[in-house]
Amino acid sequence: MYEKTYTVRYSEVTDKAVSSLSALVSYFQDTTMFHSDTVGQGIHDLMEHHMAWLLASWRIEVYRYPRYAETVTARTWATKFAGVYGYRDFSLTDGQGDTIAVASSIWIQYDAGAKKMKRVTQEVADMYGAEGNFVFPDGDEGRIRAPKEYTDVGTVQVKRRDLDTNNHVNNIHYIDYALDALPAGLAVRELRISYKKAAVLGDTLHIGLHTEGDTYTCVLHDGAGGIYTVLQFR
């Protein structure tokens, strides 16, 4: 297990003076990267060997959002490895040790030189150490499919500021793209994301929306049948 402490910054909060959803997810994403740095799988290590870990899915439950200037601790650990996949879980706790959010994620090991997925070797798995201890014991990993019907409600074009070290849109930005299509002030308590195809500089993402009760499903697609990401907010 690896942990990292954060203080909620003013630049991360909403008009309610609590962290935004994307800021909260960023704590998990950043803790993943810092953990990988400590086991020899960090950004510079991966770039040197033309490798990458690509995020495939999130399942996140939020019990409450941390307040401005509040200190929180994000913890992460590898749960298992299978084929090309690595599975990683998370918790976010406040200063009293109470859990305020939990998450599960699936990552794909990718050989950027060969441009194909690569099976995780035992050596790499041993670097992390699979601990089990799943935060969602029901086995539901959060992967979702696009609804059969949805209505396009807008578009967004990828800018340079959206890109990460793989020259793909950073995983967090898809959340903000989708949230712009949802009712203002929506208090999201559960988020599921399935990443299908990486968006790159200059791509135009069409935002499709399907609403069913208190569940909003956003399909970010290319307008020609290709899907980048499916996000479900509840």
GROMACS .gro file of C-alpha atoms in nm:
model
  234
    1MET     CA    1   0.000   0.000   0.000
    2TYR     CA    2   0.110   0.354  -0.076
    3GLU     CA    3  -0.035   0.675   0.065
    4LYS     CA    4  -0.011   1.045  -0.014
    5THR     CA    5  -0.152   1.342   0.176
    6TYR     CA    6  -0.313   1.637  -0.004
    7THR     CA    7  -0.456   1.969   0.103
    8VAL     CA    8  -0.756   2.085  -0.099
    9ARG     CA    9  -0.650   2.395  -0.291
   10TYR     CA   10  -0.866   2.691  -0.384
   11SER     CA   11  -0.809   2.614  -0.753
   12GLU     CA   12  -0.970   2.271  -0.698
   13VAL     CA   13  -1.297   2.375  -0.536
   14THR     CA   14  -1.646   2.442  -0.667
   15ASP     CA   15  -1.878   2.728  -0.575
   16LYS     CA   16  -1.965   2.524  -0.264
   17ALA     CA   17  -1.601   2.547  -0.143
   18VAL     CA   18  -1.557   2.170  -0.170
   19SER     CA   19  -1.333   1.983  -0.410
   20SER     CA   20  -1.462   1.924  -0.760
   21LEU     CA   21  -1.520   1.569  -0.877
   22SER     CA   22  -1.225   1.589  -1.115
   23ALA     CA   23  -0.999   1.715  -0.835
   24LEU     CA   24  -1.100   1.424  -0.615
   25VAL     CA   25  -1.028   1.175  -0.893
   26SER     CA   26  -0.695   1.351  -0.953
   27TYR     CA   27  -0.589   1.259  -0.599
   28PHE     CA   28  -0.634   0.896  -0.693
   29GLN     CA   29  -0.462   0.930  -1.029
   30ASP     CA   30  -0.166   1.122  -0.886
   31THR     CA   31  -0.123   0.875  -0.600
   32THR     CA   32  -0.107   0.598  -0.861
   33MET     CA   33   0.178   0.775  -1.037
   34PHE     CA   34   0.369   0.848  -0.716
   35HIS     CA   35   0.329   0.484  -0.609
   36SER     CA   36   0.466   0.368  -0.944
   37ASP     CA   37   0.765   0.600  -0.903
   38THR     CA   38   0.864   0.414  -0.586
   39VAL     CA   39   0.863   0.067  -0.744
   40GLY     CA   40   1.054   0.140  -1.066
   41GLN     CA   41   0.747   0.185  -1.285
   42GLY     CA   42   0.737   0.565  -1.283
   43ILE     CA   43   0.689   0.797  -1.579
   44HIS     CA   44   1.059   0.829  -1.658
   45ASP     CA   45   1.117   0.454  -1.620
   46LEU     CA   46   0.829   0.376  -1.856
   47MET     CA   47   0.929   0.638  -2.114
   48GLU     CA   48   1.285   0.505  -2.117
   49HIS     CA   49   1.154   0.158  -2.207
   50HIS     CA   50   0.875   0.284  -2.439
   51MET     CA   51   0.608   0.146  -2.208
   52ALA     CA   52   0.292   0.288  -2.055
   53TRP     CA   53   0.000   0.201  -1.831
   54LEU     CA   54  -0.330   0.303  -1.994
   55LEU     CA   55  -0.639   0.348  -1.780
   56ALA     CA   56  -0.930   0.127  -1.887
   57SER     CA   57  -1.196   0.199  -1.625
   58TRP     CA   58  -1.297   0.362  -1.298
   59ARG     CA   59  -1.560   0.280  -1.042
   60ILE     CA   60  -1.578   0.550  -0.776
   61GLU     CA   61  -1.811   0.610  -0.483
   62VAL     CA   62  -1.805   0.945  -0.301
   63TYR     CA   63  -1.949   0.968   0.050
   64ARG     CA   64  -1.867   1.337   0.083
   65TYR     CA   65  -1.644   1.592  -0.087
   66PRO     CA   66  -1.352   1.737   0.112
   67ARG     CA   67  -1.367   2.107   0.195
   68TYR     CA   68  -1.130   2.384   0.093
   69ALA     CA   69  -0.802   2.363   0.292
   70GLU     CA   70  -0.899   2.025   0.437
   71THR     CA   71  -0.620   1.767   0.451
   72VAL     CA   72  -0.701   1.424   0.310
   73THR     CA   73  -0.502   1.105   0.261
   74ALA     CA   74  -0.527   0.897  -0.055
   75ARG     CA   75  -0.421   0.533  -0.035
   76THR     CA   76  -0.372   0.291  -0.322
   77TRP     CA   77  -0.268  -0.069  -0.367
   78ALA     CA   78  -0.253  -0.325  -0.646
   79THR     CA   79  -0.520  -0.590  -0.602
   80LYS     CA   80  -0.434  -0.836  -0.880
   81PHE     CA   81  -0.277  -0.881  -1.224
   82ALA     CA   82  -0.421  -1.088  -1.507
   83GLY     CA   83  -0.299  -1.100  -1.867
   84VAL     CA   84  -0.237  -0.744  -1.986
   85TYR     CA   85  -0.437  -0.596  -1.695
   86GLY     CA   86  -0.341  -0.449  -1.362
   87TYR     CA   87  -0.611  -0.386  -1.100
   88ARG     CA   88  -0.577  -0.112  -0.841
   89ASP     CA   89  -0.802   0.009  -0.558
   90PHE     CA   90  -0.814   0.329  -0.353
   91SER     CA   91  -0.948   0.498  -0.044
   92LEU     CA   92  -0.963   0.864   0.055
   93THR     CA   93  -0.982   0.946   0.426
   94ASP     CA   94  -1.014   1.267   0.625
   95GLY     CA   95  -0.816   1.386   0.927
   96GLN     CA   96  -1.030   1.177   1.162
   97GLY     CA   97  -0.959   0.863   0.962
   98ASP     CA   98  -1.310   0.841   0.820
   99THR     CA   99  -1.340   0.715   0.463
  100ILE     CA  100  -1.490   0.978   0.232
  101ALA     CA  101  -1.441   0.805  -0.105
  102VAL     CA  102  -1.333   0.469  -0.247
  103ALA     CA  103  -1.242   0.360  -0.598
  104SER     CA  104  -1.143   0.068  -0.816
  105SER     CA  105  -0.956   0.090  -1.146
  106ILE     CA  106  -0.827  -0.128  -1.427
  107TRP     CA  107  -0.509  -0.049  -1.619
  108ILE     CA  108  -0.362  -0.195  -1.939
  109GLN     CA  109   0.012  -0.242  -1.983
  110TYR     CA  110   0.098  -0.100  -2.325
  111ASP     CA  111   0.413  -0.136  -2.535
  112ALA     CA  112   0.434   0.205  -2.704
  113GLY     CA  113   0.721   0.095  -2.924
  114ALA     CA  114   0.535  -0.204  -3.067
  115LYS     CA  115   0.198  -0.021  -3.033
  116LYS     CA  116   0.026  -0.314  -2.869
  117MET     CA  117  -0.086  -0.436  -2.529
  118LYS     CA  118   0.169  -0.641  -2.335
  119ARG     CA  119   0.111  -0.918  -2.083
  120VAL     CA  120   0.219  -0.821  -1.732
  121THR     CA  121   0.520  -1.028  -1.633
  122GLN     CA  122   0.562  -1.176  -1.287
  123GLU     CA  123   0.857  -0.943  -1.238
  124VAL     CA  124   0.638  -0.635  -1.287
  125ALA     CA  125   0.361  -0.781  -1.070
  126ASP     CA  126   0.615  -0.846  -0.793
  127MET     CA  127   0.726  -0.483  -0.804
  128TYR     CA  128   0.380  -0.378  -0.689
  129GLY     CA  129   0.273  -0.683  -0.495
  130ALA     CA  130  -0.091  -0.781  -0.540
  131GLU     CA  131  -0.264  -0.738  -0.203
  132GLY     CA  132  -0.624  -0.830  -0.284
  133ASN     CA  133  -0.837  -0.639  -0.032
  134PHE     CA  134  -1.096  -0.522  -0.286
  135VAL     CA  135  -1.299  -0.214  -0.187
  136PHE     CA  136  -1.597  -0.349  -0.385
  137PRO     CA  137  -1.636  -0.712  -0.279
  138ASP     CA  138  -1.927  -0.763  -0.521
  139GLY     CA  139  -1.670  -0.805  -0.802
  140ASP     CA  140  -1.829  -0.532  -1.015
  141GLU     CA  141  -1.531  -0.355  -1.170
  142GLY     CA  142  -1.730  -0.063  -1.308
  143ARG     CA  143  -1.692  -0.119  -1.681
  144ILE     CA  144  -1.997   0.003  -1.870
  145ARG     CA  145  -2.129   0.005  -2.225
  146ALA     CA  146  -2.271   0.293  -2.424
  147PRO     CA  147  -2.652   0.310  -2.416
  148LYS     CA  148  -2.829   0.220  -2.740
  149GLU     CA  149  -2.981   0.567  -2.765
  150TYR     CA  150  -2.847   0.907  -2.667
  151THR     CA  151  -2.883   1.267  -2.781
  152ASP     CA  152  -2.589   1.481  -2.883
  153VAL     CA  153  -2.581   1.798  -2.675
  154GLY     CA  154  -2.250   1.957  -2.772
  155THR     CA  155  -1.890   1.916  -2.885
  156VAL     CA  156  -1.546   1.987  -2.747
  157GLN     CA  157  -1.214   2.009  -2.932
  158VAL     CA  158  -0.896   1.873  -2.779
  159LYS     CA  159  -0.638   2.143  -2.699
  160ARG     CA  160  -0.271   2.112  -2.615
  161ARG     CA  161  -0.344   2.180  -2.249
  162ASP     CA  162  -0.552   1.858  -2.234
  163LEU     CA  163  -0.265   1.623  -2.322
  164ASP     CA  164  -0.057   1.398  -2.098
  165THR     CA  165   0.288   1.238  -2.141
  166ASN     CA  166   0.143   0.988  -2.389
  167ASN     CA  167   0.009   1.277  -2.602
  168HIS     CA  168  -0.342   1.154  -2.521
  169VAL     CA  169  -0.614   1.349  -2.342
  170ASN     CA  170  -0.548   1.310  -1.970
  171ASN     CA  171  -0.804   1.077  -1.815
  172ILE     CA  172  -0.934   1.348  -1.581
  173HIS     CA  173  -1.036   1.586  -1.862
  174TYR     CA  174  -1.301   1.347  -1.992
  175ILE     CA  175  -1.484   1.396  -1.662
  176ASP     CA  176  -1.498   1.773  -1.708
  177TYR     CA  177  -1.601   1.738  -2.074
  178ALA     CA  178  -1.898   1.527  -1.965
  179LEU     CA  179  -1.991   1.733  -1.659
  180ASP     CA  180  -2.040   2.039  -1.879
  181ALA     CA  181  -2.338   1.855  -2.034
  182LEU     CA  182  -2.503   1.771  -1.699
  183PRO     CA  183  -2.730   1.982  -1.477
  184ALA     CA  184  -2.540   2.249  -1.285
  185GLY     CA  185  -2.471   2.164  -0.923
  186LEU     CA  186  -2.525   1.790  -0.966
  187ALA     CA  187  -2.399   1.612  -0.652
  188VAL     CA  188  -2.233   1.305  -0.803
  189ARG     CA  189  -2.205   1.015  -0.558
  190GLU     CA  190  -2.113   0.739  -0.800
  191LEU     CA  191  -1.902   0.756  -1.114
  192ARG     CA  192  -1.819   0.483  -1.363
  193ILE     CA  193  -1.595   0.536  -1.663
  194SER     CA  194  -1.491   0.305  -1.947
  195TYR     CA  195  -1.215   0.436  -2.171
  196LYS     CA  196  -1.245   0.298  -2.525
  197LYS     CA  197  -1.019   0.506  -2.748
  198ALA     CA  198  -0.764   0.777  -2.673
  199ALA     CA  199  -0.845   1.128  -2.795
  200VAL     CA  200  -0.552   1.329  -2.931
  201LEU     CA  201  -0.476   1.687  -3.027
  202GLY     CA  202  -0.728   1.832  -3.271
  203ASP     CA  203  -0.993   1.563  -3.222
  204THR     CA  204  -1.351   1.684  -3.189
  205LEU     CA  205  -1.549   1.494  -2.928
  206HIS     CA  206  -1.926   1.483  -2.961
  207ILE     CA  207  -2.105   1.467  -2.626
  208GLY     CA  208  -2.399   1.226  -2.625
  209LEU     CA  209  -2.632   1.219  -2.326
  210HIS     CA  210  -2.877   0.956  -2.202
  211THR     CA  211  -3.081   1.022  -1.888
  212GLU     CA  212  -3.270   0.764  -1.685
  213GLY     CA  213  -3.399   0.874  -1.345
  214ASP     CA  214  -3.106   1.011  -1.148
  215THR     CA  215  -2.849   0.841  -1.374
  216TYR     CA  216  -2.676   1.035  -1.649
  217THR     CA  217  -2.470   0.850  -1.909
  218CYS     CA  218  -2.240   1.052  -2.135
  219VAL     CA  219  -2.094   0.905  -2.452
  220LEU     CA  220  -1.795   1.095  -2.588
  221HIS     CA  221  -1.769   0.990  -2.951
  222ASP     CA  222  -1.618   1.100  -3.283
  223GLY     CA  223  -1.945   1.149  -3.469
  224ALA     CA  224  -1.878   0.855  -3.698
  225GLY     CA  225  -1.943   0.559  -3.472
  226GLY     CA  226  -1.617   0.557  -3.278
  227ILE     CA  227  -1.643   0.592  -2.900
  228TYR     CA  228  -1.372   0.755  -2.689
  229THR     CA  229  -1.522   0.721  -2.343
  230VAL     CA  230  -1.845   0.628  -2.167
  231LEU     CA  231  -1.914   0.795  -1.832
  232GLN     CA  232  -2.201   0.727  -1.597
  233PHE     CA  233  -2.286   0.968  -1.317
  234ARG     CA  234  -2.535   0.900  -1.040
   0.00000   0.00000   0.00000
